[in-house]
Amino acid sequence: MSTPLITLTTDFGTGSPYVAALKGVILTINPAVHLVDISNAIAPQNVRQAALALEAVIPYFPSGTIHVAVVDPGVGTLRRIVYACMEGQHFIAPDNGILGRLADRWPPSMMIEIREPAYWQRDVSSTFHGRDIMAPVAAHLSLGLAPERLGPPCDQLVQLDWPPARTMANRIEGEVVAVDSFGNLVTNITRQMLASAPRDESVTVRCDEHETVGIFNAYADQPPMTLIALVGSNDQLELAVVNDSARTMLGVGEGAKVVVSW
Amino acid sequence: MSTPLITLTTDFGTGSPYVAALKGVILTINPAVHLVDISNAIAPQNVRQAALALEAVIPYFPSGTIHVAVVDPGVGTLRRIVYACMEGQHFIAPDNGILGRLADRWPPSMMIEIREPAYWQRDVSSTFHGRDIMAPVAAHLSLGLAPERLGPPCDQLVQLDWPPARTMANRIEGEVVAVDSFGNLVTNITRQMLASAPRDESVTVRCDEHETVGIFNAYADQPPMTLIALVGSNDQLELAVVNDSARTMLGVGEGAKVVVSW
Amino acid sequence: MSTPLITLTTDFGTGSPYVAALKGVILTINPAVHLVDISNAIAPQNVRQAALALEAVIPYFPSGTIHVAVVDPGVGTLRRIVYACMEGQHFIAPDNGILGRLADRWPPSMMIEIREPAYWQRDVSSTFHGRDIMAPVAAHLSLGLAPERLGPPCDQLVQLDWPPARTMANRIEGEVVAVDSFGNLVTNITRQMLASAPRDESVTVRCDEHETVGIFNAYADQPPMTLIALVGSNDQLELAVVNDSARTMLGVGEGAKVVVSW
């Protein structure tokens, strides 16, 4: 059997001992597990950012991976903690929209409400269920525990509203949904939506009051400091400034309107 | 035998190649070891922050874990490098107060001054004993080396002054000792000290000129942007602003006075 | 056989899901590999910084380590992706100067242009060859694939211009080439170049309009807030402010001229 793999996605901040506490709990229960950080730099309480980070990497993780997502502003209240199996991978998170987003794209084969304390830390704090419930549950799953043992099935996940992109005859209207570490502005306009759009100079991409012509393949297809549009590595249209930050240069971020027209 | 586990706590900065050098040294000596970063984002030279980070996570790490703490402004001077065994876990650090803090809470079963160069890098720089002494010593311990081989026993660790909280009849006076990644203000007032304090609106928690009433269980027990007091996941009283940063909102940090009265 | 080890050096930013995507790809192909981040905090497009980070840690990694360096502003253009074997370690990177720097110091025993798509992801994006080409190639190497299978040999790597230090009779002129996480200014003046220089107060080190006398062994050899010169842990002259940041205090960074005279 291959080494079990547990990933972490949190808003604890890189270098936070809270992340180390999760890892200590997991390695106490299963010292043989591999741990990978998806990101611990999710903005505090930003459930959407956590969902998008996970969505971007799930296609690249092996079947059987166990993902723990702890962005949990409702910790200690009545919000549920859930387990879901999607694409042969396992997910544990508060039911606050993170898994709902993923379930929309990858319908779960199983959903469980995590209620059985036998697999939790003995003492459960009211402010850190990541450490006291989610981490130990993940570790027990990595040892082969059947998910059914975690609690009763549940049949629905909390869904957030996600801004839809609108496709018209010669026009697509969307918005910036994420900004990456290079300052590239990633939109909710997909490669598929762009199938009928030209890529040459007859297409215009507008963001806020900024405009660029054409949709390119590579960042280096234009000279440094040029604003360009291209379809990025997750099949989403993005705006970039070559060798610089579009976020800084354009002064826009998440929520900025983007219009493709031809 | 389970996979040996070595953790790192440093002020090198996240993404510093200095951290990678420690890991390379360790994996050269023992390629089978698991490495976990407690934090590499300790503020430069901040021995106290390193001690508190370790203190917060030790209860969650398995017996046998080897912790290396390199916050070492005195590197290359006569300060000692020490090994201590506490709670069945192993610690290697410069003797500058980090381990003294931990030893106060978890009395060591063994303390050794690290002096035997057989387990160091062949060439020892005068500025990076983390890489040249502490990392290789940790790796050798992970292979089963008896700690007694590292040097002579020592019987005392350097102790820093830590601000005490003062408990009175209807009042506890403490201070902020740490600020977490959410901007929550963590104090030196413990759950135990609060045992006789009420939790309802008859208790007032004051920090600087700011005041809040009641001690809550969960961040979400109050509406967003509200200042609340609660006992956090490490059993310390903390002040938080719901879904925001108390550090920013209150404009205070480590050392700020906190008074609980009823 | 010991656990195979793959390291990552990228400009994706700490906490970027792009880094996690690389790791997912690698662990899908070889779940038993150990992953170590050299740094994911290389400044965007800063090929030089990536080269220096790798150069600083290579001597501390075991033979057989596979290093993947993804600082790749030319992704999707005609720039080559190359494999090189140096010091018994394996390197995969775009041919943009990173490996050229290393090859100057450690002449490669083998160089290959990576062209054989059998070891890549099935779908290769035009903007993320780190995930789609370099990561899977590294994973296949970690399983024992012979590097010759990756493509045809190549016999030259792209070389960047690196500022040379000039050695004269009683004087060495160099410059700051890196700033570490403490704000220490690391220069291109090596221990070897300094062999004939005195270490006592007859030597003066000047950086910009700032000046300090003597070359010390340890940061703590002078009182806090003092500007000192010392030979750092990678045998390069550096300027430091004791317990503070020389970068901030002196207001200089990479490229600042440094003159040692006696």
Coordinates of N, CA and C in Angstrom, one line a residue, chain A residues 81-171:
Chain A
I81 N -19.4 19.7 11.0 CA -18.2 19.3 10.3 C -18.5 18.1 9.5
V82 N -18.0 18.1 8.2 CA -18.5 17.1 7.3 C -17.3 16.4 6.6
Y83 N -17.6 15.2 6.2 CA -16.7 14.4 5.4 C -17.3 14.2 4.1
A84 N -16.6 14.3 3.0 CA -17.1 14.0 1.7 C -16.1 13.2 0.9
C85 N -16.5 12.3 0.0 CA -15.6 11.6 -0.9 C -15.9 12.1 -2.3
M86 N -14.9 12.7 -2.9 CA -15.1 13.2 -4.3 C -13.9 12.8 -5.1
E87 N -14.1 12.4 -6.3 CA -13.0 12.0 -7.2 C -12.1 11.0 -6.6
G88 N -12.6 10.2 -5.7 CA -11.8 9.2 -5.0 C -10.9 9.8 -3.9
Q89 N -11.0 11.1 -3.7 CA -10.3 11.8 -2.6 C -11.2 12.1 -1.5
H90 N -10.6 12.3 -0.3 CA -11.4 12.4 1.0 C -11.2 13.9 1.5
F91 N -12.3 14.4 1.9 CA -12.3 15.8 2.3 C -13.0 16.0 3.7
I92 N -12.3 16.8 4.6 CA -12.9 17.0 5.9 C -12.8 18.5 6.1
A93 N -14.0 19.1 6.4 CA -14.0 20.6 6.6 C -15.3 21.0 7.3
P94 N -15.3 22.2 7.9 CA -16.6 22.7 8.4 C -17.5 22.8 7.2
D95 N -18.8 22.7 7.4 CA -19.7 22.8 6.3 C -20.1 24.2 6.1
N96 N -19.2 25.0 5.5 CA -19.5 26.4 5.4 C -19.3 26.9 3.9
G97 N -19.3 26.0 3.0 CA -19.3 26.4 1.6 C -18.0 25.9 0.9
I98 N -17.0 25.5 1.6 CA -15.8 25.0 0.9 C -16.1 23.8 0.1
L99 N -16.7 22.8 0.8 CA -16.9 21.5 0.1 C -18.1 21.6 -0.8
G100 N -19.0 22.5 -0.5 CA -20.2 22.8 -1.4 C -19.7 23.2 -2.8
R101 N -18.7 24.0 -2.9 CA -18.2 24.5 -4.1 C -17.6 23.3 -4.9
L102 N -16.8 22.4 -4.2 CA -16.2 21.3 -4.9 C -17.2 20.3 -5.3
A103 N -18.2 20.1 -4.5 CA -19.3 19.1 -4.8 C -20.1 19.4 -6.0
D104 N -20.1 20.7 -6.3 CA -20.8 21.2 -7.5 C -20.1 20.6 -8.7
R105 N -18.8 20.6 -8.7 CA -18.0 20.2 -9.8 C -17.7 18.7 -9.8
W106 N -17.5 18.1 -8.6 CA -17.3 16.7 -8.5 C -18.3 16.1 -7.5
P107 N -19.4 15.6 -8.0 CA -20.4 15.1 -7.1 C -19.9 14.0 -6.2
P108 N -20.2 14.2 -4.9 CA -19.6 13.3 -3.9 C -20.3 11.9 -4.0
S109 N -19.4 10.9 -3.7 CA -19.9 9.5 -3.7 C -20.4 9.2 -2.3
M110 N -20.0 10.0 -1.3 CA -20.4 9.8 0.1 C -20.3 11.1 0.9
M111 N -21.3 11.3 1.7 CA -21.2 12.5 2.6 C -21.6 12.1 4.0
I112 N -20.8 12.5 5.0 CA -21.0 12.1 6.4 C -21.0 13.3 7.2
E113 N -21.8 13.4 8.2 CA -21.7 14.5 9.2 C -20.8 13.9 10.3
I114 N -19.7 14.6 10.6 CA -18.8 14.0 11.6 C -19.3 14.3 13.0
R115 N -19.7 13.2 13.7 CA -20.3 13.3 15.0 C -19.8 12.4 16.1
E116 N -19.0 11.4 15.6 CA -18.6 10.3 16.5 C -17.3 10.7 17.2
P117 N -17.3 11.1 18.5 CA -16.2 11.6 19.2 C -15.1 10.5 19.5
A118 N -15.3 9.3 19.2 CA -14.3 8.3 19.4 C -13.0 8.5 18.7
Y119 N -13.1 9.3 17.6 CA -11.9 9.6 16.7 C -11.4 11.0 16.9
W120 N -11.8 11.7 18.0 CA -11.4 13.0 18.2 C -10.4 13.0 19.3
Q121 N -9.7 14.2 19.6 CA -8.9 14.4 20.8 C -9.9 14.2 22.0
R122 N -9.3 13.7 23.1 CA -10.1 13.5 24.3 C -10.8 14.8 24.8
D123 N -9.9 15.8 24.8 CA -10.5 17.1 25.2 C -10.7 18.0 24.0
V124 N -11.9 18.4 23.7 CA -12.2 19.2 22.6 C -12.4 20.7 23.0
S125 N -11.5 21.6 22.5 CA -11.7 23.0 22.8 C -12.9 23.5 22.0
S126 N -13.3 24.7 22.4 CA -14.5 25.3 21.6 C -14.0 26.2 20.5
T127 N -12.6 26.4 20.4 CA -12.1 27.3 19.4 C -11.2 26.7 18.4
F128 N -10.9 25.5 18.5 CA -9.9 24.9 17.6 C -10.3 23.5 17.2
H129 N -11.3 23.3 16.5 CA -11.8 22.0 16.0 C -10.9 21.4 14.9
G130 N -10.1 22.3 14.3 CA -9.1 21.7 13.3 C -8.2 20.8 14.0
R131 N -7.7 21.2 15.2 CA -6.7 20.4 15.9 C -7.4 19.3 16.7
D132 N -8.6 19.5 17.2 CA -9.2 18.6 18.1 C -10.2 17.6 17.5
I133 N -10.7 18.0 16.3 CA -11.6 17.0 15.6 C -11.1 16.7 14.2
M134 N -10.9 17.7 13.4 CA -10.6 17.4 12.0 C -9.3 16.7 11.8
A135 N -8.2 17.1 12.5 CA -6.9 16.5 12.3 C -6.9 15.0 12.8
P136 N -7.4 14.7 14.0 CA -7.4 13.3 14.4 C -8.3 12.5 13.5
V137 N -9.4 13.0 13.0 CA -10.3 12.2 12.1 C -9.5 11.9 10.8
A138 N -8.8 12.9 10.3 CA -8.0 12.6 9.1 C -7.0 11.5 9.3
A139 N -6.3 11.6 10.5 CA -5.3 10.6 10.8 C -5.9 9.2 10.9
H140 N -7.1 9.1 11.5 CA -7.7 7.8 11.6 C -8.1 7.3 10.2
L141 N -8.6 8.2 9.4 CA -8.9 7.7 8.0 C -7.7 7.2 7.3
S142 N -6.5 7.9 7.6 CA -5.3 7.5 6.9 C -4.8 6.1 7.4
L143 N -5.3 5.7 8.5 CA -5.0 4.3 9.0 C -6.0 3.3 8.5
G144 N -7.0 3.7 7.7 CA -7.9 2.8 7.1 C -9.3 2.8 7.7
L145 N -9.6 3.7 8.7 CA -10.9 3.8 9.2 C -12.0 4.0 8.1
A146 N -13.1 3.3 8.2 CA -14.2 3.5 7.2 C -14.9 4.8 7.5
P147 N -15.1 5.6 6.5 CA -15.7 6.9 6.8 C -17.1 6.8 7.4
E148 N -17.8 5.7 7.2 CA -19.1 5.5 7.8 C -19.1 5.5 9.3
R149 N -17.9 5.3 9.8 CA -17.8 5.3 11.3 C -17.8 6.7 11.9
L150 N -17.6 7.7 11.1 CA -17.4 9.0 11.6 C -18.7 9.7 12.0
G151 N -19.9 9.1 11.5 CA -21.2 9.7 11.9 C -22.2 9.3 10.9
P152 N -23.4 10.0 11.0 CA -24.5 9.6 10.1 C -24.3 10.2 8.7
P153 N -24.9 9.6 7.6 CA -24.8 10.2 6.3 C -25.5 11.6 6.3
C154 N -25.1 12.5 5.5 CA -25.8 13.7 5.3 C -26.0 13.9 3.8
D155 N -27.0 14.7 3.4 CA -27.3 14.7 2.0 C -27.2 16.0 1.3
Q156 N -26.7 17.0 2.0 CA -26.6 18.3 1.4 C -25.5 19.1 2.0
L157 N -24.8 19.9 1.3 CA -23.8 20.8 1.8 C -24.2 22.2 1.7
V158 N -23.7 23.0 2.6 CA -23.9 24.5 2.4 C -23.3 25.0 1.1
Q159 N -24.1 25.8 0.4 CA -23.6 26.4 -0.8 C -23.5 27.9 -0.7
L160 N -22.4 28.4 -1.1 CA -22.3 29.9 -1.2 C -22.8 30.3 -2.6
D161 N -23.1 31.6 -2.7 CA -23.3 32.2 -4.0 C -22.0 32.5 -4.7
W162 N -21.8 32.0 -5.9 CA -20.6 32.3 -6.6 C -21.0 33.1 -7.8
P163 N -20.2 34.2 -8.0 CA -20.6 35.0 -9.2 C -20.5 34.2 -10.5
P164 N -21.6 34.2 -11.3 CA -21.5 33.5 -12.5 C -21.0 34.4 -13.6
A165 N -20.4 33.8 -14.6 CA -20.0 34.6 -15.8 C -21.1 34.5 -16.8
R166 N -21.4 35.5 -17.5 CA -22.6 35.6 -18.5 C -22.1 35.5 -19.9
T167 N -22.5 34.5 -20.6 CA -22.1 34.4 -22.0 C -23.2 34.9 -23.0
M168 N -22.8 35.8 -23.8 CA -23.7 36.3 -24.8 C -23.1 36.1 -26.2
A169 N -23.8 36.6 -27.3 CA -23.4 36.3 -28.6 C -21.9 36.6 -28.9
N170 N -21.6 37.9 -28.7 CA -20.2 38.4 -29.0 C -19.5 39.0 -27.7
R171 N -19.9 38.3 -26.6 CA -19.5 39.0 -25.4 C -19.6 38.1 -24.2

